[in-house]
Coordinates of C-alpha atoms in Angstrom, one line a residue:
M1 CA -22.3 -54.4 -19.3
P2 CA -24.9 -53.1 -21.7
A3 CA -26.9 -50.0 -20.7
A4 CA -30.2 -50.7 -19.1
T5 CA -33.5 -49.8 -20.8
T6 CA -35.8 -47.3 -19.0
L7 CA -37.8 -50.2 -17.6
P8 CA -36.9 -53.5 -15.9
N9 CA -36.9 -56.3 -18.4
A10 CA -40.0 -58.1 -17.1
A11 CA -42.1 -54.9 -17.1
A12 CA -40.7 -53.9 -20.6
A13 CA -41.6 -57.4 -21.9
E14 CA -45.1 -57.1 -20.5
Q15 CA -45.7 -53.7 -22.1
L16 CA -44.3 -54.9 -25.4
E17 CA -46.8 -57.8 -25.4
V18 CA -49.7 -55.4 -24.9
L19 CA -48.5 -53.1 -27.6
A20 CA -47.8 -56.0 -29.9
A21 CA -51.5 -57.1 -29.5
A22 CA -52.6 -53.6 -30.4
L23 CA -50.4 -53.5 -33.5
T24 CA -51.8 -56.9 -34.5
D25 CA -55.3 -55.5 -34.3
A26 CA -54.3 -52.5 -36.4
A27 CA -52.7 -54.7 -39.0
T28 CA -55.9 -56.7 -39.2
D29 CA -57.9 -53.6 -39.8
L30 CA -55.5 -52.5 -42.6
R31 CA -55.6 -55.9 -44.2
T32 CA -59.4 -55.8 -44.4
G33 CA -59.3 -52.4 -46.1
A34 CA -61.1 -50.6 -43.3
D35 CA -60.9 -46.9 -43.6
S36 CA -58.7 -45.3 -41.0
S37 CA -60.1 -42.3 -39.2
P38 CA -57.9 -39.5 -37.9
Q39 CA -58.5 -40.9 -34.4
D40 CA -57.4 -44.4 -35.5
H41 CA -54.3 -43.0 -37.2
A42 CA -53.4 -41.1 -34.1
K43 CA -53.9 -44.1 -31.9
L44 CA -51.7 -46.3 -34.2
V45 CA -48.9 -43.6 -34.2
D46 CA -49.1 -43.4 -30.4
T47 CA -48.9 -47.2 -30.2
L48 CA -45.8 -47.3 -32.4
R49 CA -44.2 -44.4 -30.4
S50 CA -45.0 -46.2 -27.1
T51 CA -43.2 -49.3 -28.4
V52 CA -40.1 -47.3 -29.1
E53 CA -40.3 -45.6 -25.8
V54 CA -40.4 -48.9 -23.9
V55 CA -37.1 -50.1 -25.4
N56 CA -35.3 -46.8 -25.9
R57 CA -32.2 -46.0 -23.8
P58 CA -31.3 -42.4 -22.8
S59 CA -28.7 -42.5 -25.6
D60 CA -31.4 -43.5 -28.1
D61 CA -33.5 -40.5 -27.0
L62 CA -30.6 -38.2 -27.4
N63 CA -29.9 -39.6 -30.9
D64 CA -33.5 -39.2 -31.9
M65 CA -33.5 -35.5 -30.8
M66 CA -30.4 -34.8 -32.8
M67 CA -31.7 -36.7 -35.8
A68 CA -34.9 -34.6 -35.7
F69 CA -33.2 -31.2 -35.9
V70 CA -30.8 -32.3 -38.6
Q71 CA -33.6 -33.8 -40.7
C72 CA -35.6 -30.6 -40.3
T73 CA -32.7 -28.5 -41.4
A74 CA -32.0 -30.8 -44.4
I75 CA -35.6 -30.7 -45.6
R76 CA -35.8 -26.9 -45.1
L77 CA -32.7 -26.3 -47.2
L78 CA -33.7 -28.7 -50.0
F79 CA -37.1 -27.1 -50.1
K80 CA -35.7 -23.6 -50.2
W81 CA -33.3 -24.4 -53.0
K82 CA -36.1 -26.3 -54.9
V83 CA -34.1 -29.5 -54.9
L84 CA -37.2 -31.6 -54.0
E85 CA -39.3 -29.7 -56.6
N86 CA -36.8 -30.5 -59.3
M87 CA -36.8 -34.3 -58.6
P88 CA -39.2 -36.2 -60.9
A89 CA -42.5 -37.2 -59.3
E90 CA -41.8 -40.8 -60.4
G91 CA -38.4 -42.3 -61.3
T92 CA -34.9 -41.3 -60.4
I93 CA -32.4 -38.5 -61.1
S94 CA -28.7 -38.4 -60.6
Y95 CA -27.2 -36.2 -57.9
K96 CA -25.1 -34.5 -60.5
E97 CA -28.1 -33.6 -62.7
L98 CA -30.1 -32.5 -59.7
A99 CA -27.3 -30.2 -58.5
A100 CA -27.1 -28.7 -62.0
K101 CA -30.8 -28.1 -62.1
V102 CA -30.7 -25.9 -58.9
G103 CA -27.3 -24.4 -59.5
G104 CA -25.8 -26.0 -56.4
D105 CA -22.7 -27.9 -55.5
E106 CA -23.0 -31.6 -56.2
N107 CA -21.2 -32.7 -53.0
L108 CA -23.5 -30.5 -50.8
I109 CA -26.7 -31.6 -52.5
T110 CA -25.6 -35.2 -52.2
R111 CA -24.8 -35.0 -48.5
L112 CA -28.1 -33.4 -47.7
C113 CA -30.0 -36.0 -49.7
W114 CA -28.0 -38.8 -48.2
F115 CA -29.3 -37.9 -44.8
L116 CA -32.9 -38.1 -46.0
V117 CA -32.0 -41.4 -47.7
A118 CA -30.7 -42.7 -44.4
T119 CA -33.9 -41.7 -42.6
G120 CA -36.1 -43.2 -45.4
M121 CA -37.6 -40.0 -46.6
L122 CA -35.8 -40.3 -50.0
K123 CA -34.6 -43.5 -51.6
Q124 CA -31.4 -44.1 -53.6
E125 CA -31.0 -46.5 -56.5
G126 CA -27.5 -47.6 -57.4
A127 CA -24.6 -45.3 -56.5
D128 CA -25.9 -42.0 -57.7
Q129 CA -29.7 -42.0 -58.4
V130 CA -32.2 -40.6 -56.0
A131 CA -36.0 -40.7 -55.9
H132 CA -39.0 -39.4 -54.0
T133 CA -41.0 -41.4 -51.5
A134 CA -44.5 -40.8 -50.3
R135 CA -43.0 -39.0 -47.3
S136 CA -40.9 -36.5 -49.4
R137 CA -43.4 -35.6 -52.1
P138 CA -45.3 -33.1 -50.0
Y139 CA -42.2 -31.0 -49.7
A140 CA -41.8 -30.7 -53.4
S141 CA -44.4 -28.0 -53.7
V142 CA -45.9 -25.1 -51.8
N143 CA -48.8 -26.5 -49.7
P144 CA -50.0 -26.4 -46.0
L145 CA -47.5 -29.1 -44.9
S146 CA -44.5 -27.5 -46.5
A147 CA -45.6 -24.1 -45.2
M148 CA -45.8 -25.6 -41.7
L149 CA -42.2 -26.8 -42.0
Q150 CA -41.2 -23.2 -42.9
I151 CA -43.1 -21.8 -40.0
G152 CA -41.4 -24.2 -37.6
F153 CA -38.0 -23.6 -38.9
D154 CA -38.2 -19.9 -39.8
E155 CA -40.5 -18.5 -37.1
Y156 CA -40.2 -20.7 -34.1
L157 CA -36.8 -22.3 -34.1
P158 CA -34.9 -19.0 -33.8
S159 CA -37.1 -18.2 -30.8
F160 CA -36.2 -21.5 -29.1
L161 CA -32.5 -20.9 -29.9
H162 CA -32.8 -17.5 -28.2
M163 CA -34.4 -18.8 -25.1
P164 CA -31.2 -19.3 -23.0
S165 CA -30.1 -15.7 -23.4
Y166 CA -33.7 -14.4 -23.1
F167 CA -34.1 -16.1 -19.7
D168 CA -30.7 -15.0 -18.6
K169 CA -31.8 -11.4 -19.2
Y170 CA -35.4 -11.5 -18.0
G171 CA -35.2 -14.2 -15.3
V172 CA -36.5 -17.7 -15.0
R173 CA -40.2 -16.9 -15.1
E174 CA -43.1 -17.5 -17.4
P175 CA -43.1 -15.1 -20.4
S176 CA -46.2 -12.9 -20.4
G177 CA -47.4 -10.0 -22.4
R178 CA -47.2 -9.1 -26.0
L179 CA -44.2 -6.8 -25.6
H180 CA -40.7 -8.1 -24.8
S181 CA -41.7 -11.6 -26.0
I182 CA -39.1 -14.2 -26.8
K183 CA -39.9 -14.0 -30.5
A184 CA -39.6 -10.2 -30.6
S185 CA -36.4 -10.3 -28.7
A186 CA -35.0 -13.0 -31.0
E187 CA -35.7 -10.6 -33.9
G188 CA -34.1 -7.7 -32.2
R189 CA -37.4 -5.8 -31.8
P190 CA -38.5 -6.4 -28.3
E191 CA -40.6 -3.2 -28.3
L192 CA -42.9 -4.7 -30.9
T193 CA -45.6 -7.4 -30.7
A194 CA -45.3 -10.6 -32.6
T195 CA -48.3 -9.5 -34.7
E196 CA -46.6 -6.2 -35.6
I197 CA -43.5 -8.0 -36.7
M198 CA -45.4 -10.5 -38.8
Y199 CA -47.6 -8.0 -40.5
A200 CA -44.5 -6.0 -41.6
H201 CA -43.7 -9.0 -43.8
P202 CA -46.7 -10.0 -46.0
E203 CA -45.0 -13.1 -47.3
R204 CA -44.6 -14.4 -43.8
V205 CA -48.3 -13.7 -43.1
A206 CA -49.3 -15.5 -46.2
N207 CA -47.1 -18.5 -45.3
M208 CA -48.5 -18.6 -41.8
T209 CA -52.1 -18.5 -43.1
L210 CA -51.4 -21.4 -45.5
A211 CA -49.7 -23.4 -42.7
M212 CA -52.6 -22.9 -40.3
S213 CA -55.0 -24.3 -42.8
S214 CA -53.3 -27.7 -42.3
M215 CA -54.7 -27.7 -38.7
E216 CA -58.3 -26.9 -39.5
N217 CA -59.5 -30.5 -39.1
M218 CA -58.1 -30.5 -35.5
Y219 CA -60.3 -27.6 -34.5
P220 CA -63.9 -28.1 -35.9
L221 CA -65.6 -24.9 -37.0
A222 CA -69.0 -26.3 -36.0
G223 CA -70.7 -29.4 -34.6
V224 CA -69.4 -29.0 -31.1
Y225 CA -72.0 -26.6 -29.7
D226 CA -75.8 -26.6 -30.3
Y227 CA -76.9 -23.2 -31.6
S228 CA -80.5 -24.2 -32.2
W229 CA -81.6 -22.1 -29.2
V230 CA -80.2 -19.0 -30.9
A231 CA -82.2 -19.7 -34.0
A232 CA -85.3 -20.2 -31.9
A233 CA -84.8 -16.9 -30.2
R234 CA -84.2 -14.8 -33.4
D235 CA -87.8 -13.4 -33.6
A236 CA -88.0 -12.3 -30.0
D237 CA -86.1 -9.1 -31.0
P238 CA -85.6 -8.7 -34.7
A239 CA -83.0 -6.0 -34.2
R240 CA -80.8 -8.0 -31.8
T241 CA -77.5 -9.3 -33.0
L242 CA -77.4 -13.1 -32.7
I243 CA -73.7 -13.9 -32.9
V244 CA -70.6 -11.8 -32.7
D245 CA -67.5 -13.7 -33.9
V246 CA -64.6 -11.9 -32.2
G247 CA -61.3 -12.4 -34.0
G248 CA -63.1 -14.5 -36.6
A249 CA -60.7 -13.8 -39.5
K250 CA -62.4 -14.5 -42.8
G251 CA -65.7 -15.7 -41.3
H252 CA -65.5 -19.4 -42.0
T253 CA -66.7 -20.2 -38.4
L254 CA -69.8 -18.1 -38.8
E255 CA -70.5 -19.7 -42.2
A256 CA -70.2 -23.2 -40.8
I257 CA -72.4 -22.4 -37.8
C258 CA -75.2 -20.8 -39.9
K259 CA -75.0 -23.6 -42.4
E260 CA -75.5 -26.4 -39.8
T261 CA -78.2 -24.5 -37.9
P262 CA -81.5 -24.1 -39.7
G263 CA -83.1 -20.7 -39.2
L264 CA -80.0 -18.9 -38.1
P265 CA -79.5 -16.0 -40.6
I266 CA -75.9 -14.9 -41.2
E267 CA -77.2 -11.4 -41.8
R268 CA -77.9 -11.2 -38.0
C269 CA -74.3 -12.1 -37.2
V270 CA -71.2 -9.8 -36.9
L271 CA -67.6 -10.7 -37.8
Q272 CA -64.8 -8.8 -36.0
D273 CA -61.1 -8.8 -36.4
L274 CA -58.1 -6.5 -36.9
P275 CA -58.5 -4.0 -39.7
E276 CA -55.8 -5.7 -41.8
V277 CA -57.7 -9.0 -41.5
I278 CA -61.1 -7.4 -42.1
D279 CA -59.8 -6.0 -45.4
V280 CA -60.0 -9.5 -46.9
A281 CA -63.2 -10.7 -45.3
K282 CA -66.7 -10.7 -46.7
R283 CA -69.3 -10.6 -43.9
M284 CA -71.1 -8.0 -41.9
M285 CA -67.8 -6.7 -40.6
V286 CA -66.5 -4.6 -37.8
A287 CA -62.8 -3.8 -37.3
I288 CA -61.9 -4.2 -33.6
D289 CA -59.0 -4.2 -31.2
F290 CA -59.5 -6.8 -28.4
F291 CA -58.2 -4.3 -25.9
N292 CA -60.9 -1.7 -26.6
E293 CA -64.5 -1.6 -25.6
Q294 CA -66.7 -4.1 -27.4
P295 CA -68.9 -2.1 -29.8
V296 CA -71.7 -4.6 -30.3
K297 CA -73.8 -4.7 -27.2
G298 CA -76.3 -7.3 -26.0
A299 CA -75.7 -10.0 -28.6
L300 CA -77.0 -13.5 -27.8
I301 CA -73.6 -15.1 -28.3
Y302 CA -70.1 -13.8 -28.4
I303 CA -67.6 -16.3 -29.8
I304 CA -63.8 -16.0 -29.4
R305 CA -62.2 -18.9 -31.0
R306 CA -58.5 -19.8 -31.0
C307 CA -57.5 -16.3 -29.9
L308 CA -57.0 -16.3 -26.1
H309 CA -54.1 -18.7 -26.4
D310 CA -52.1 -15.9 -28.0
F311 CA -52.3 -13.8 -24.8
S312 CA -51.1 -13.8 -21.2
D313 CA -53.5 -14.2 -18.3
E314 CA -53.6 -10.5 -17.6
E315 CA -54.3 -9.7 -21.2
C316 CA -57.0 -12.4 -21.3
V317 CA -58.7 -10.8 -18.3
E318 CA -58.7 -7.4 -20.1
I319 CA -60.1 -9.0 -23.3
L320 CA -62.8 -10.9 -21.5
T321 CA -63.7 -7.9 -19.3
H322 CA -64.6 -6.0 -22.5
L323 CA -66.8 -8.9 -23.7
S324 CA -68.4 -9.3 -20.3
G325 CA -69.2 -5.6 -20.2
A326 CA -71.0 -5.9 -23.6
M327 CA -73.1 -9.0 -22.6
A328 CA -76.7 -8.9 -21.6
C329 CA -77.9 -11.1 -18.7
D330 CA -79.0 -13.8 -21.1
S331 CA -75.9 -13.6 -23.4
R332 CA -73.4 -16.4 -23.6
L333 CA -69.6 -16.2 -24.3
L334 CA -68.2 -19.2 -26.1
V335 CA -64.5 -19.7 -25.9
G336 CA -63.2 -22.2 -28.5
E337 CA -59.8 -23.4 -27.5
T338 CA -57.6 -26.4 -26.8
V339 CA -58.3 -27.4 -23.1
L340 CA -55.2 -28.9 -21.6
S341 CA -55.4 -32.1 -19.7
N342 CA -53.2 -32.5 -16.7
P343 CA -50.6 -33.7 -17.7
P344 CA -51.1 -32.5 -21.3
S345 CA -50.9 -34.7 -24.4
R346 CA -47.7 -34.6 -26.5
P347 CA -49.1 -32.3 -29.2
T348 CA -50.7 -29.8 -26.9
A349 CA -47.6 -29.6 -24.7
M350 CA -45.6 -28.7 -27.8
V351 CA -48.1 -26.1 -28.9
D352 CA -48.0 -24.6 -25.4
L353 CA -44.3 -24.0 -25.6
L354 CA -44.5 -22.6 -29.1
L355 CA -47.1 -20.1 -27.8
S356 CA -44.8 -19.1 -25.0
T357 CA -42.5 -17.5 -27.6
I358 CA -45.2 -14.8 -28.3
G359 CA -46.3 -14.5 -24.6
G360 CA -49.3 -16.8 -25.0
K361 CA -50.2 -20.2 -23.5
E362 CA -52.6 -23.1 -23.6
R363 CA -54.8 -23.5 -20.5
T364 CA -56.5 -26.2 -18.4
I365 CA -60.2 -25.6 -17.6
E366 CA -59.0 -24.3 -14.3
G367 CA -56.8 -21.8 -16.1
F368 CA -59.7 -20.6 -18.3
N369 CA -62.0 -20.3 -15.2
K370 CA -59.4 -18.3 -13.3
V371 CA -59.2 -15.5 -16.0
A372 CA -62.9 -15.7 -16.8
E373 CA -64.0 -15.2 -13.1
R374 CA -61.8 -12.1 -12.8
A375 CA -63.7 -10.7 -15.8
G376 CA -67.1 -11.3 -14.2
L377 CA -68.0 -14.5 -16.0
S378 CA -69.2 -17.9 -14.7
L379 CA -68.7 -21.3 -16.2
S380 CA -71.9 -22.7 -17.8
G381 CA -70.6 -25.8 -19.5
V382 CA -67.8 -27.5 -21.4
H383 CA -68.6 -28.9 -24.8
K384 CA -65.8 -31.3 -26.1
A385 CA -65.2 -32.0 -29.8
S386 CA -65.5 -35.7 -30.8
F387 CA -61.8 -36.0 -30.9
G388 CA -58.7 -34.2 -29.8
D389 CA -58.4 -31.6 -27.1
F390 CA -60.6 -28.8 -28.6
S391 CA -63.6 -27.7 -26.7
I392 CA -66.2 -24.9 -26.6
V393 CA -66.1 -23.5 -23.0
E394 CA -69.4 -21.7 -22.3
Y395 CA -69.6 -18.7 -19.9
S396 CA -72.5 -16.5 -18.7
K397 CA -72.3 -13.1 -17.0
V398 CA -72.3 -13.1 -13.3

């Protein structure tokens, strides 16, 4: 008897009909030449994935999981050895010639390429000619997408492989804290933080920075929160700092906010980050450690964007307590982060587990409120981006 699908046949058929209608609508939009927004693309991908999930059997799921890590390994090796880079952008090349170009064994190069041919990432013509597809070309050069592949394989995969032995040693409990993280333990340096490990290797930092740039459109720099009230209040006290961007890296968020808000002068704003980050920034700058007293007192707004997810609850309470202590009664703290739904979406659940390797986590709004209240802060509002799970969570001082 054939193995059953995950749903009874009638229910599966009904779901497939609904999904087929959605795919027909998407095909119509494509045929008319309508531009596809990121939201439309994500919706189409989810529809296709849901279609597969309706009919997949457990054995299919297992096969997909194994295919995914083999494909990731094949691409990583071919990228590392510049095999994809040495393939012509258009046209074909023989496996023999390709192996000679990179100084590799023809049999090995052929077998790795064959896997990507089998998955449709490369295409083969005849018995020994291989060519790029639109899916493989991004991995033929150094760019944000190929950098993200390296980050996943080189930085996160070793931590995931280390998880069984890590939890055997530390117990089955949520990783927390910067020290003795999964990542640091996997690298044999549990006494160091993930940041200390990374900054000891400039090439890894550069690759991480490049990879993160591929995610910028998921986390808008501006357009989520209305800063017009800050501009309106600028003349009430000409000496008062308007915005402090805590952990603001190179200052792109401040630039975007001031650009979209008439009357908000960037000269009245302060950019703060670790000294090694500040070295390459170009704003009114202050080197800072999150875990020390906040040096700028009484600013109208303190922004901490995409930082808290790197830290445990206890560490977040400490960070927020320093910010709360610097705030005036009319100050606002803006936390720019992914806010998890319950249950979370597929991408955010993945990122949450990636963050667990460094002792961090994504949070629901309840999770943010829990740490904020312990730091003397009260929720004032939640401002959602137009798409995705990114929000600006606004707090005032109790």
